[in-house]
């Protein structure tokens, strides 16, 4: 059964709960980047223009973290972005939240408080159980429908993501719809098809590599970042203690073995770095594999120029590229070269899909554009690319049946 979209929803005068993902970097409590808010403009504007009464649900940060704040600032920014009044309520359940939703006029919205201020929201439940939590049961009586536009959080099974579809007619917002259409249809894109897997999410990246190589989706897989270092270890390269210790400290022992199995099965289609960049005497210094390991405190912080040449050559012949994760510590100008040049080469490929999270942050910081599709989700994007279902999408598809 397909997921319903806004095209299937009549909203005039109805109260619609909309789950978005506007979890954003903050600077002293203020928004440092509003990209995730702007991503949801289309969904929210479309509902408000059709005179829906919109209750916006979202989270910000994690308990105990520096970015664990209220959504007051987010509400102010949405009020500026949208051509409709957006207010803020410092409650997400109970009578105060219900009154805020009930008091909405057609064509207006309210941002309810950070869902993670409610303890159960930070836990994951089966959808049926999530539908019985206080947050969901408290708001369902004042809502007529539910829209999930939070693709970036769709790999989680938390109450605000999977609970409401147990009780309400539920639909995918425009962000969710677009992400599912693009990422769920990769097999139809032109070939050669190249996957670039970098960053530090090693287990997820190796899951993706296994999936796309075993299924024949990928013609080539290029690795970089910590993922690339794991493949170097799997190939028997001594990358030095400074680089290896991080991998071991993260508990990635088994991932080295999995990478080795991948090389045994599909080594002709996997590329890993041929040189790396380290800091030496305060400057960037590149080391070829035959010169590794470097000095005791020299960690691999980026791919080197020879690797870049090799990867650019592969991308120059590609028709489709799926890019996820940076090539190194791009936040440091000394080590931004690999990420910047690799991303620029990917942007020149006729059809380019970019995963969210750190990848999107790197693209914004480095000022690179021209990609065909920039995903809003990191973990959700990776999970979908491995062929696994997303709990929030399953809930939309399998939830409320009208009885």
Short mmCIF file of C-alpha atoms in Angstrom, two decimals:
data_model
loop_
_atom_site.label_atom_id
_atom_site.label_comp_id
_atom_site.label_asym_id
_atom_site.label_seq_id
_atom_site.Cartn_x
_atom_site.Cartn_y
_atom_site.Cartn_z
CA UNK A 1 0.00 0.00 0.00
CA UNK A 2 1.53 3.36 -1.00
CA UNK A 3 1.95 6.23 1.44
CA UNK A 4 -0.66 8.97 1.16
CA UNK A 5 0.52 12.52 0.39
CA UNK A 6 -0.88 16.03 0.72
CA UNK A 7 -2.62 15.44 -2.60
CA UNK A 8 -4.90 13.02 -0.75
CA UNK A 9 -5.70 15.34 2.17
CA UNK A 10 -8.53 17.89 2.39
CA UNK A 11 -7.54 20.37 5.10
CA UNK A 12 -9.69 23.51 5.01
CA UNK A 13 -10.59 24.41 8.58
CA UNK A 14 -9.21 21.13 9.93
CA UNK A 15 -6.59 20.81 12.67
CA UNK A 16 -3.51 19.05 11.31
CA UNK A 17 -0.55 17.89 13.37
CA UNK A 18 2.67 18.21 11.34
CA UNK A 19 5.88 16.53 12.49
CA UNK A 20 8.91 18.30 11.04
CA UNK A 21 12.63 17.97 11.67
CA UNK A 22 13.98 21.43 12.45
CA UNK A 23 16.71 20.20 14.79
CA UNK A 24 19.34 22.85 14.05
CA UNK A 25 22.74 24.06 15.21
CA UNK A 26 22.40 26.80 17.82
CA UNK A 27 24.63 29.66 18.89
CA UNK A 28 23.86 30.82 22.44
CA UNK A 29 20.28 29.66 21.98
CA UNK A 30 19.83 31.35 18.60
CA UNK A 31 19.61 29.53 15.28
CA UNK A 32 23.01 29.29 13.64
CA UNK A 33 21.54 27.72 10.48
CA UNK A 34 17.90 27.70 9.36
CA UNK A 35 18.30 25.28 6.44
CA UNK A 36 16.11 22.61 8.03
CA UNK A 37 13.34 25.12 8.71
CA UNK A 38 13.42 26.33 5.11
CA UNK A 39 13.21 22.74 3.90
CA UNK A 40 9.68 22.47 5.35
CA UNK A 41 8.39 25.76 3.91
CA UNK A 42 6.59 24.05 1.03
CA UNK A 43 4.66 21.62 3.21
CA UNK A 44 3.68 24.19 5.82
CA UNK A 45 2.83 26.89 3.27
CA UNK A 46 0.66 24.52 1.27
CA UNK A 47 -1.34 23.53 4.35
CA UNK A 48 -1.73 27.09 5.59
CA UNK A 49 -2.71 28.44 2.17
CA UNK A 50 -5.52 25.87 2.19
CA UNK A 51 -6.72 27.20 5.57
CA UNK A 52 -5.54 24.31 7.73
CA UNK A 53 -5.02 24.91 11.44
CA UNK A 54 -1.47 23.61 11.85
CA UNK A 55 0.10 22.25 15.04
CA UNK A 56 3.83 21.84 14.47
CA UNK A 57 5.69 19.14 16.40
CA UNK A 58 9.49 18.93 16.44
CA UNK A 59 12.52 18.23 18.59
CA UNK A 60 15.73 20.15 19.26
CA UNK A 61 18.90 18.55 20.61
CA UNK A 62 19.26 15.72 23.07
CA UNK A 63 18.76 15.71 26.84
CA UNK A 64 21.92 17.03 28.49
CA UNK A 65 23.30 18.49 25.27
CA UNK A 66 24.18 22.13 24.62
CA UNK A 67 21.51 22.33 21.90
CA UNK A 68 18.71 20.95 24.08
CA UNK A 69 16.57 24.10 24.01
CA UNK A 70 13.01 25.32 23.58
CA UNK A 71 11.51 25.89 20.15
CA UNK A 72 10.72 29.55 20.77
CA UNK A 73 13.45 30.73 18.40
CA UNK A 74 12.33 28.25 15.76
CA UNK A 75 8.76 29.57 15.99
CA UNK A 76 9.98 33.13 15.50
CA UNK A 77 11.94 32.15 12.41
CA UNK A 78 9.02 30.18 10.93
CA UNK A 79 6.80 33.22 11.51
CA UNK A 80 9.27 35.19 9.36
CA UNK A 81 9.57 32.53 6.65
CA UNK A 82 5.87 31.76 6.19
CA UNK A 83 3.16 34.09 4.89
CA UNK A 84 0.94 33.18 7.81
CA UNK A 85 0.95 33.78 11.58
CA UNK A 86 3.03 31.26 13.56
CA UNK A 87 2.85 31.33 17.35
CA UNK A 88 4.65 29.33 20.04
CA UNK A 89 3.28 27.30 22.95
CA UNK A 90 5.58 26.23 25.76
CA UNK A 91 3.78 22.90 26.13
CA UNK A 92 3.56 19.74 24.07
CA UNK A 93 0.96 17.76 26.02
CA UNK A 94 -1.77 18.39 28.54
CA UNK A 95 -4.48 21.04 28.58
CA UNK A 96 -2.13 23.92 27.68
CA UNK A 97 -1.08 22.21 24.44
CA UNK A 98 -4.64 21.21 23.58
CA UNK A 99 -5.91 24.75 24.18
CA UNK A 100 -3.19 26.16 21.93
CA UNK A 101 -4.27 23.84 19.12
CA UNK A 102 -7.99 24.36 19.67
CA UNK A 103 -7.51 28.13 19.57
CA UNK A 104 -5.99 28.18 16.09
CA UNK A 105 -7.78 30.10 13.38
CA UNK A 106 -7.82 28.73 9.81
CA UNK A 107 -4.56 29.50 8.06
CA UNK A 108 -2.52 29.86 11.26
CA UNK A 109 0.03 27.64 13.01
CA UNK A 110 1.46 27.02 16.45
CA UNK A 111 4.83 25.44 17.27
CA UNK A 112 4.41 23.17 20.27
CA UNK A 113 7.29 22.74 22.69
CA UNK A 114 10.31 20.51 22.04
CA UNK A 115 8.89 16.97 21.98
CA UNK A 116 12.01 15.69 23.72
CA UNK A 117 11.14 17.72 26.82
CA UNK A 118 8.70 14.84 27.29
CA UNK A 119 10.73 11.86 28.54
CA UNK A 120 8.96 9.13 26.56
CA UNK A 121 9.78 10.89 23.29
CA UNK A 122 13.46 10.09 23.68
CA UNK A 123 12.67 6.38 23.80
CA UNK A 124 11.69 4.10 20.91
CA UNK A 125 8.52 2.00 20.91
CA UNK A 126 6.59 -0.29 18.64
CA UNK A 127 4.08 1.95 16.83
CA UNK A 128 1.10 0.48 18.68
CA UNK A 129 2.73 1.25 22.04
CA UNK A 130 3.83 4.69 20.85
CA UNK A 131 0.19 5.39 20.08
CA UNK A 132 -0.66 4.88 23.74
CA UNK A 133 1.88 7.38 25.14
CA UNK A 134 0.77 10.55 26.93
CA UNK A 135 1.99 12.84 24.15
CA UNK A 136 -0.03 11.10 21.45
CA UNK A 137 -3.17 10.36 23.46
CA UNK A 138 -3.16 13.92 24.79
CA UNK A 139 -3.13 15.57 21.36
CA UNK A 140 -5.17 13.15 19.25
CA UNK A 141 -8.54 14.52 20.52
CA UNK A 142 -7.78 17.98 19.09
CA UNK A 143 -6.36 16.81 15.74
CA UNK A 144 -8.18 15.75 12.58
CA UNK A 145 -5.18 14.47 10.62
CA UNK A 146 -1.43 13.95 10.86
CA UNK A 147 1.34 14.80 8.39
CA UNK A 148 4.88 13.49 8.80
CA UNK A 149 7.46 15.61 6.97
CA UNK A 150 10.38 14.65 9.23
CA UNK A 151 12.36 12.43 6.87
CA UNK A 152 15.60 13.14 8.75
CA UNK A 153 14.13 11.41 11.81
CA UNK A 154 12.18 8.72 9.95
CA UNK A 155 14.62 5.97 10.97
CA UNK A 156 13.47 6.37 14.58
CA UNK A 157 10.37 4.88 16.21
CA UNK A 158 9.47 7.59 18.71
CA UNK A 159 5.94 8.61 19.74
CA UNK A 160 5.67 11.81 17.71
CA UNK A 161 6.89 9.96 14.61
CA UNK A 162 4.98 6.67 14.70
CA UNK A 163 2.26 7.12 17.34
CA UNK A 164 -0.18 9.49 15.66
CA UNK A 165 -0.76 7.27 12.59
CA UNK A 166 -2.29 4.70 14.96
CA UNK A 167 -5.23 7.05 15.55
CA UNK A 168 -5.43 9.60 12.74
CA UNK A 169 -5.56 9.68 8.94
CA UNK A 170 -1.86 10.21 8.15
CA UNK A 171 0.12 11.47 5.17
CA UNK A 172 3.62 12.24 3.97
CA UNK A 173 4.59 15.91 3.64
CA UNK A 174 6.42 17.20 0.59
CA UNK A 175 9.91 16.67 2.06
CA UNK A 176 9.10 13.09 2.99
CA UNK A 177 7.43 12.45 -0.37
CA UNK A 178 10.39 13.78 -2.37
CA UNK A 179 12.98 11.89 -0.33
CA UNK A 180 11.13 8.59 -0.74
CA UNK A 181 10.69 9.16 -4.46
CA UNK A 182 14.36 9.99 -5.07
CA UNK A 183 16.11 7.60 -2.69
CA UNK A 184 13.68 4.77 -3.33
CA UNK A 185 14.20 4.97 -7.07
CA UNK A 186 18.00 4.89 -7.33
CA UNK A 187 17.97 1.69 -9.40
CA UNK A 188 16.43 3.58 -12.34
CA UNK A 189 19.22 6.17 -12.57
CA UNK A 190 21.79 6.08 -15.38
CA UNK A 191 25.04 4.13 -15.18
CA UNK A 192 27.90 3.99 -14.38
CA UNK A 193 26.60 4.55 -10.83
CA UNK A 194 29.17 5.43 -8.16
CA UNK A 195 28.72 5.52 -4.38
CA UNK A 196 31.07 7.73 -2.34
CA UNK A 197 31.07 6.68 1.32
CA UNK A 198 33.00 8.80 3.79
CA UNK A 199 32.62 10.22 7.28
CA UNK A 200 32.63 8.30 10.54
CA UNK A 201 29.38 6.27 10.37
CA UNK A 202 31.30 3.11 9.61
CA UNK A 203 28.68 0.39 10.32
CA UNK A 204 26.01 2.20 8.30
CA UNK A 205 28.41 2.87 5.42
CA UNK A 206 29.51 -0.76 5.25
CA UNK A 207 25.85 -1.81 5.31
CA UNK A 208 25.27 0.44 2.30
CA UNK A 209 28.35 -0.93 0.54
CA UNK A 210 27.23 -4.53 1.06
CA UNK A 211 23.72 -3.75 -0.15
CA UNK A 212 24.64 -1.86 -3.31
CA UNK A 213 27.45 -4.23 -4.31
CA UNK A 214 25.53 -7.45 -3.65
CA UNK A 215 22.44 -6.13 -5.44
CA UNK A 216 24.42 -4.75 -8.37
CA UNK A 217 23.29 -1.16 -7.77
CA UNK A 218 26.88 0.13 -7.61
CA UNK A 219 29.46 0.03 -10.36
CA UNK A 220 32.09 1.54 -8.06
CA UNK A 221 32.31 2.38 -4.34
CA UNK A 222 34.81 5.04 -3.29
CA UNK A 223 35.69 5.24 0.39
CA UNK A 224 37.14 8.10 2.43
CA UNK A 225 37.25 9.50 5.95
CA UNK A 226 37.11 6.98 8.79
CA UNK A 227 35.36 4.57 6.42
CA UNK A 228 38.38 4.71 4.13
CA UNK A 229 40.72 4.10 7.05
CA UNK A 230 38.77 0.98 8.00
CA UNK A 231 39.21 -0.39 4.48
CA UNK A 232 42.93 0.37 4.64
CA UNK A 233 43.19 -1.67 7.85
CA UNK A 234 41.15 -4.44 6.24
CA UNK A 235 43.65 -4.49 3.36
CA UNK A 236 46.52 -4.91 5.81
CA UNK A 237 47.84 -1.33 5.71
CA UNK A 238 49.41 -0.07 8.94
CA UNK A 239 47.81 3.38 9.20
CA UNK A 240 49.47 4.14 12.54
CA UNK A 241 48.22 4.17 16.10
CA UNK A 242 46.86 7.72 15.95
CA UNK A 243 44.41 6.70 13.22
CA UNK A 244 43.74 3.12 14.30
CA UNK A 245 43.08 3.95 17.97
CA UNK A 246 40.00 6.00 17.07
CA UNK A 247 38.57 3.08 15.10
CA UNK A 248 39.23 0.65 17.93
CA UNK A 249 37.92 3.08 20.58
CA UNK A 250 34.66 3.36 18.65
CA UNK A 251 34.29 -0.42 18.80
CA UNK A 252 34.71 -0.96 15.08
CA UNK A 253 36.78 -4.17 15.32
CA UNK A 254 34.07 -6.17 13.59
CA UNK A 255 33.73 -3.54 10.87
CA UNK A 256 37.34 -4.15 9.82
CA UNK A 257 36.49 -7.82 9.32
CA UNK A 258 33.33 -6.91 7.40
CA UNK A 259 35.33 -4.56 5.20
CA UNK A 260 37.78 -7.39 4.56
CA UNK A 261 34.96 -9.70 3.53
CA UNK A 262 33.71 -7.01 1.16
CA UNK A 263 37.14 -6.69 -0.40
CA UNK A 264 37.27 -10.46 -0.89
CA UNK A 265 33.84 -10.48 -2.54
CA UNK A 266 33.86 -7.21 -4.48
CA UNK A 267 37.39 -5.83 -4.31
CA UNK A 268 37.42 -4.99 -8.02
CA UNK A 269 34.66 -2.42 -7.44
CA UNK A 270 35.91 -0.85 -4.19
CA UNK A 271 38.45 1.97 -4.05
CA UNK A 272 40.19 3.12 -0.88
CA UNK A 273 42.75 5.89 -0.26
CA UNK A 274 46.21 5.59 -1.77
CA UNK A 275 47.59 8.46 0.30
CA UNK A 276 46.49 10.43 3.35
CA UNK A 277 47.11 13.89 4.77
CA UNK A 278 48.43 14.46 8.29
CA UNK A 279 49.58 17.47 10.25
CA UNK A 280 53.37 17.76 10.45
CA UNK A 281 55.12 20.81 11.91
CA UNK A 282 51.88 22.76 11.75
CA UNK A 283 51.31 22.09 8.05
CA UNK A 284 49.46 19.66 5.82
CA UNK A 285 51.72 16.78 4.81
CA UNK A 286 50.71 13.93 2.49
CA UNK A 287 51.92 10.36 2.96
CA UNK A 288 51.63 7.52 0.42
CA UNK A 289 50.68 4.04 1.61
CA UNK A 290 54.26 2.82 1.20
CA UNK A 291 55.39 5.48 3.69
CA UNK A 292 52.82 4.62 6.35
CA UNK A 293 52.68 4.65 9.29
CA UNK A 294 53.73 8.23 9.94
CA UNK A 295 54.97 9.58 13.24
CA UNK A 296 53.28 8.32 16.39
CA UNK A 297 50.94 11.33 16.75
CA UNK A 298 50.14 11.75 13.05
CA UNK A 299 46.52 10.79 12.35
CA UNK A 300 45.08 10.56 8.85
CA UNK A 301 42.89 13.66 8.62
CA UNK A 302 42.10 13.74 4.90
CA UNK A 303 42.65 11.89 1.66
CA UNK A 304 45.70 12.93 -0.34
CA UNK A 305 46.20 14.33 -3.85
CA UNK A 306 46.83 10.95 -5.49
CA UNK A 307 43.59 9.59 -4.09
CA UNK A 308 41.78 12.69 -5.31
CA UNK A 309 43.11 12.18 -8.83
CA UNK A 310 41.98 8.56 -8.81
CA UNK A 311 38.51 9.36 -7.45
CA UNK A 312 38.02 12.28 -9.85
CA UNK A 313 38.86 9.98 -12.75
CA UNK A 314 36.13 7.54 -11.65
CA UNK A 315 33.59 10.35 -11.20
CA UNK A 316 34.44 11.85 -14.58
CA UNK A 317 33.02 8.72 -16.23
CA UNK A 318 30.00 8.41 -13.94
CA UNK A 319 26.41 9.21 -14.87
CA UNK A 320 25.07 8.95 -11.30
CA UNK A 321 26.76 9.54 -7.95
CA UNK A 322 25.40 8.95 -4.46
CA UNK A 323 27.51 10.87 -1.96
CA UNK A 324 27.44 10.39 1.81
CA UNK A 325 30.01 11.59 4.32
CA UNK A 326 33.02 13.93 4.14
CA UNK A 327 36.49 12.84 3.04
CA UNK A 328 38.19 14.14 6.15
CA UNK A 329 38.15 16.77 8.88
CA UNK A 330 36.73 19.44 6.57
CA UNK A 331 36.09 21.81 9.49
CA UNK A 332 39.86 22.44 9.63
CA UNK A 333 40.99 24.53 6.61
CA UNK A 334 44.20 22.48 6.53
CA UNK A 335 42.16 19.35 5.76
CA UNK A 336 39.23 20.64 3.72
CA UNK A 337 40.89 19.93 0.37
CA UNK A 338 39.76 16.32 -0.03
CA UNK A 339 36.14 17.00 0.84
CA UNK A 340 35.95 20.19 -1.22
CA UNK A 341 37.49 18.71 -4.38
CA UNK A 342 35.62 15.41 -4.11
CA UNK A 343 32.29 17.20 -3.67
CA UNK A 344 32.99 19.52 -6.59
CA UNK A 345 33.72 16.53 -8.80
CA UNK A 346 30.51 14.85 -7.61
CA UNK A 347 28.50 17.99 -8.39
CA UNK A 348 29.70 17.78 -12.00
CA UNK A 349 28.24 14.28 -12.46
CA UNK A 350 25.01 14.47 -14.52
CA UNK A 351 22.84 13.13 -11.68
CA UNK A 352 24.00 13.55 -8.08
CA UNK A 353 22.30 12.56 -4.82
CA UNK A 354 23.74 13.81 -1.54
CA UNK A 355 23.02 12.36 1.89
CA UNK A 356 22.21 14.73 4.73
CA UNK A 357 23.79 15.20 8.16
CA UNK A 358 27.54 15.89 8.05
CA UNK A 359 27.52 15.80 4.25
CA UNK A 360 24.99 18.62 3.99
CA UNK A 361 26.85 20.60 6.67
CA UNK A 362 30.09 20.27 4.71
CA UNK A 363 28.40 21.40 1.50
CA UNK A 364 27.02 24.50 3.19
CA UNK A 365 30.31 25.34 4.91
CA UNK A 366 32.35 24.87 1.73
CA UNK A 367 29.82 26.70 -0.45
CA UNK A 368 29.39 23.94 -3.04
CA UNK A 369 26.23 23.75 -5.15
CA UNK A 370 24.91 22.11 -8.28
CA UNK A 371 23.70 18.79 -6.87
CA UNK A 372 20.56 17.17 -8.25
CA UNK A 373 19.16 16.23 -4.84
CA UNK A 374 20.35 17.19 -1.37
CA UNK A 375 18.77 14.93 1.24
CA UNK A 376 17.63 16.32 4.58
CA UNK A 377 18.53 13.10 6.38
CA UNK A 378 21.77 11.38 7.30
CA UNK A 379 20.84 8.22 9.18
CA UNK A 380 17.48 7.94 7.40
CA UNK A 381 19.15 8.31 4.01
CA UNK A 382 21.70 5.61 4.79
CA UNK A 383 19.05 3.25 6.09
CA UNK A 384 16.93 3.68 2.99
CA UNK A 385 19.95 3.10 0.75
CA UNK A 386 20.54 -0.24 2.50
CA UNK A 387 17.06 -1.34 1.45
CA UNK A 388 15.66 -1.30 4.98
CA UNK A 389 12.28 0.17 5.89
CA UNK A 390 11.98 3.41 7.87
CA UNK A 391 9.74 3.03 10.96
CA UNK A 392 8.02 6.38 10.41
CA UNK A 393 7.21 5.47 6.81
CA UNK A 394 5.92 2.05 7.81
CA UNK A 395 3.66 3.76 10.35
CA UNK A 396 2.21 6.02 7.64
CA UNK A 397 1.59 3.04 5.41
CA UNK A 398 0.26 0.58 8.00
CA UNK A 399 -1.42 2.73 10.65
CA UNK A 400 -4.91 4.20 10.94
CA UNK A 401 -7.55 2.40 8.84
CA UNK A 402 -10.53 4.55 9.70
CA UNK A 403 -12.20 2.07 12.09
#
